[in-house]
Tab-separated table of C-alpha atoms in Angstrom:
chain	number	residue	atom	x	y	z
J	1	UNK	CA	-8.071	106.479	107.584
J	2	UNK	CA	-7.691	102.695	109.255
J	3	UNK	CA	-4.833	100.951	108.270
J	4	UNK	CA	-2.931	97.689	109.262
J	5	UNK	CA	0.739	97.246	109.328
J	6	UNK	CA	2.083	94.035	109.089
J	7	UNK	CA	5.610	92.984	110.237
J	8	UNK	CA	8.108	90.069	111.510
J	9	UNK	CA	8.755	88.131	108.011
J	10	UNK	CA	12.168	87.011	106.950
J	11	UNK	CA	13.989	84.092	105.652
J	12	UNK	CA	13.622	81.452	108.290
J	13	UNK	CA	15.341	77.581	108.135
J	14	UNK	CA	12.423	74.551	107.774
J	15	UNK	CA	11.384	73.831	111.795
J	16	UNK	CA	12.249	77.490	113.126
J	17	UNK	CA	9.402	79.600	113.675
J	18	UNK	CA	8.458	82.935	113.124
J	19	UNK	CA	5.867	85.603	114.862
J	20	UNK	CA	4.272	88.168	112.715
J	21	UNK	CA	2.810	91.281	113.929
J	22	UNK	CA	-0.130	93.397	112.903
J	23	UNK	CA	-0.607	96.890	114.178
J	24	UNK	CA	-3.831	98.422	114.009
J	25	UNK	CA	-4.529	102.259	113.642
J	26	UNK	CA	-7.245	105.130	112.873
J	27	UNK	CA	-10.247	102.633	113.463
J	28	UNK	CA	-12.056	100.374	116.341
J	29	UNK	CA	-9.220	97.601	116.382
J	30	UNK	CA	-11.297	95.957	119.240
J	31	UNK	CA	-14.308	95.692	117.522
J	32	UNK	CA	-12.926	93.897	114.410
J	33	UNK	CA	-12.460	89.932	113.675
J	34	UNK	CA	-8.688	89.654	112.991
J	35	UNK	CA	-7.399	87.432	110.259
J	36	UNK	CA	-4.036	85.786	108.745
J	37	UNK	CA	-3.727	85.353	105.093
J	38	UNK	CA	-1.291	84.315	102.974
J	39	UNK	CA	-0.675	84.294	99.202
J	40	UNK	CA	2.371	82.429	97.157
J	41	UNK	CA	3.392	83.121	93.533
J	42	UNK	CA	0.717	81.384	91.419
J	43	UNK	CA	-1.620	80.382	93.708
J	44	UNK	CA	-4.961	81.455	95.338
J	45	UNK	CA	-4.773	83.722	98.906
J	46	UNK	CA	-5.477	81.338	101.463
J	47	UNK	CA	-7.242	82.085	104.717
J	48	UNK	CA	-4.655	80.097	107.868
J	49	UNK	CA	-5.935	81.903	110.887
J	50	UNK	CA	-8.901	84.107	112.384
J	51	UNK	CA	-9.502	85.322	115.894
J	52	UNK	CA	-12.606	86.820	117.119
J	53	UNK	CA	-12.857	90.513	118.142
J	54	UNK	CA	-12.816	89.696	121.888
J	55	UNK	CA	-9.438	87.047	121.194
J	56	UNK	CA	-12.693	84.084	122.783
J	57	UNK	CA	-12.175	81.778	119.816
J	58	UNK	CA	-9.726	81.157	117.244
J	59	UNK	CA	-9.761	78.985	113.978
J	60	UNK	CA	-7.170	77.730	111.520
J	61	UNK	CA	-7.014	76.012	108.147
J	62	UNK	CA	-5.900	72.271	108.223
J	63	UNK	CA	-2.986	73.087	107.308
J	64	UNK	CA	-1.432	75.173	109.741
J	65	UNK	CA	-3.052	73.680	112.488
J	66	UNK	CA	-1.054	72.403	115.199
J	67	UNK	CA	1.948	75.369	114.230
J	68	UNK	CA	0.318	78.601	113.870
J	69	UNK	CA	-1.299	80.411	116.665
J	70	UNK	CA	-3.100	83.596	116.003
J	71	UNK	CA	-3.843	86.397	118.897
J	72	UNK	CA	-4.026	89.451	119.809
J	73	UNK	CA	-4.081	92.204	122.483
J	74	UNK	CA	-6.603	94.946	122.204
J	75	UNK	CA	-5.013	97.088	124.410
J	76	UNK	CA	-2.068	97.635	121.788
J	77	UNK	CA	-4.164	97.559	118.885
J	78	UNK	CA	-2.285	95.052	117.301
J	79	UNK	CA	-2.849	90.906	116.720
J	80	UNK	CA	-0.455	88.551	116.140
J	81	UNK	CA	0.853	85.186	114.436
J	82	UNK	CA	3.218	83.070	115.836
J	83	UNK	CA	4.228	79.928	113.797
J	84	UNK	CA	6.295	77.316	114.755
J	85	UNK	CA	7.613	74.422	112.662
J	86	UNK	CA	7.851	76.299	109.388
J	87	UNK	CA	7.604	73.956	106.587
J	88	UNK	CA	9.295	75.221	102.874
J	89	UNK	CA	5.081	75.403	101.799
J	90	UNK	CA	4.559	78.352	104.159
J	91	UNK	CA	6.498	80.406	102.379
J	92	UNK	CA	4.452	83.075	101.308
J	93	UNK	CA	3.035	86.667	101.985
J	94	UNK	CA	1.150	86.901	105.111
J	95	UNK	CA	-1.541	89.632	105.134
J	96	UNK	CA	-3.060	90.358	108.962
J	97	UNK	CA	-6.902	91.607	107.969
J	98	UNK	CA	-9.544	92.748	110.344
J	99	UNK	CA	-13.621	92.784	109.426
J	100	UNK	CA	-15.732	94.639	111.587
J	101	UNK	CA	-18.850	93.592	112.531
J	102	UNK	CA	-22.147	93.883	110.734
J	103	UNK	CA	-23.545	96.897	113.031
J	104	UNK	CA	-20.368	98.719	112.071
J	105	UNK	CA	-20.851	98.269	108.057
J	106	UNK	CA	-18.836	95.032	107.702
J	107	UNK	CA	-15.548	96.639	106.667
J	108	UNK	CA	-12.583	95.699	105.686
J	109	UNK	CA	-8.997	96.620	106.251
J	110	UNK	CA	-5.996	95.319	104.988
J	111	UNK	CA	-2.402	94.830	106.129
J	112	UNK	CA	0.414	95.383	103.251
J	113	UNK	CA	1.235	91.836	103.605
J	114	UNK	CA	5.045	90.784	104.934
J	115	UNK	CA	7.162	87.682	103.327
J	116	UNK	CA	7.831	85.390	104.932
J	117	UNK	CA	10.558	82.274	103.337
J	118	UNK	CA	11.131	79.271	104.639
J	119	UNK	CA	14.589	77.951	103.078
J	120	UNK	CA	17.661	76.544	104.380
């Protein structure tokens, strides 16, 4: 049923930026806590970005803070990353994920991640 659909990566030069969409379909998008991931060859999935359901409070790892902004609009189903200042380390597969809340079973759905690379 629910699915995510992530989109936006691409090969990007160090200090351009980059905004990654998520689009949210077959469950309550607006109920769900949106996240960013991201994963690079050989090492662990890292957590940069989360938004709660209403878009009231955002938080991001240490390092991304400062470049990435994470949001969202409820009305289109869909969230959203947009970072700035790309640094070579960010490149990586982002993965939008949404987690509903503990009334509504504490689910989980998935985006099929989207590369992004940071080269020049």
């Amino acid at each position: 049923q629910g699915r995510l659909v992530d989109s936006g990566g691409g090969l990007v030069q160090p200090g351009g930026s980059l905004r990654l969409s998520c689009e949210a379909d077959g469950f309550s998008f607006s109920e769900y806590r949106l996240d960013w991931y991201r994963q690079a060859p050989g090492k662990e999935r890292e957590l940069v970005a989360q938004i709660t359901s209403t878009g009231q409070s955002t938080e991001y790892a240490d390092s991304v803070k400062g470049r990435f902004t994470i949001s969202r609009d409820n009305t289109k189903n869909a969230g959203y990353l947009q970072i700035d200042s790309l640094l070579p380390n960010d490149t990586a597969e982002y993965f939008c994920h949404a987690r509903s809340p503990s009334w509504l079973g504490a689910l989980d759905v998935w985006g099929q991640g989207t590369l992004v690379t940071v080269s020049s």
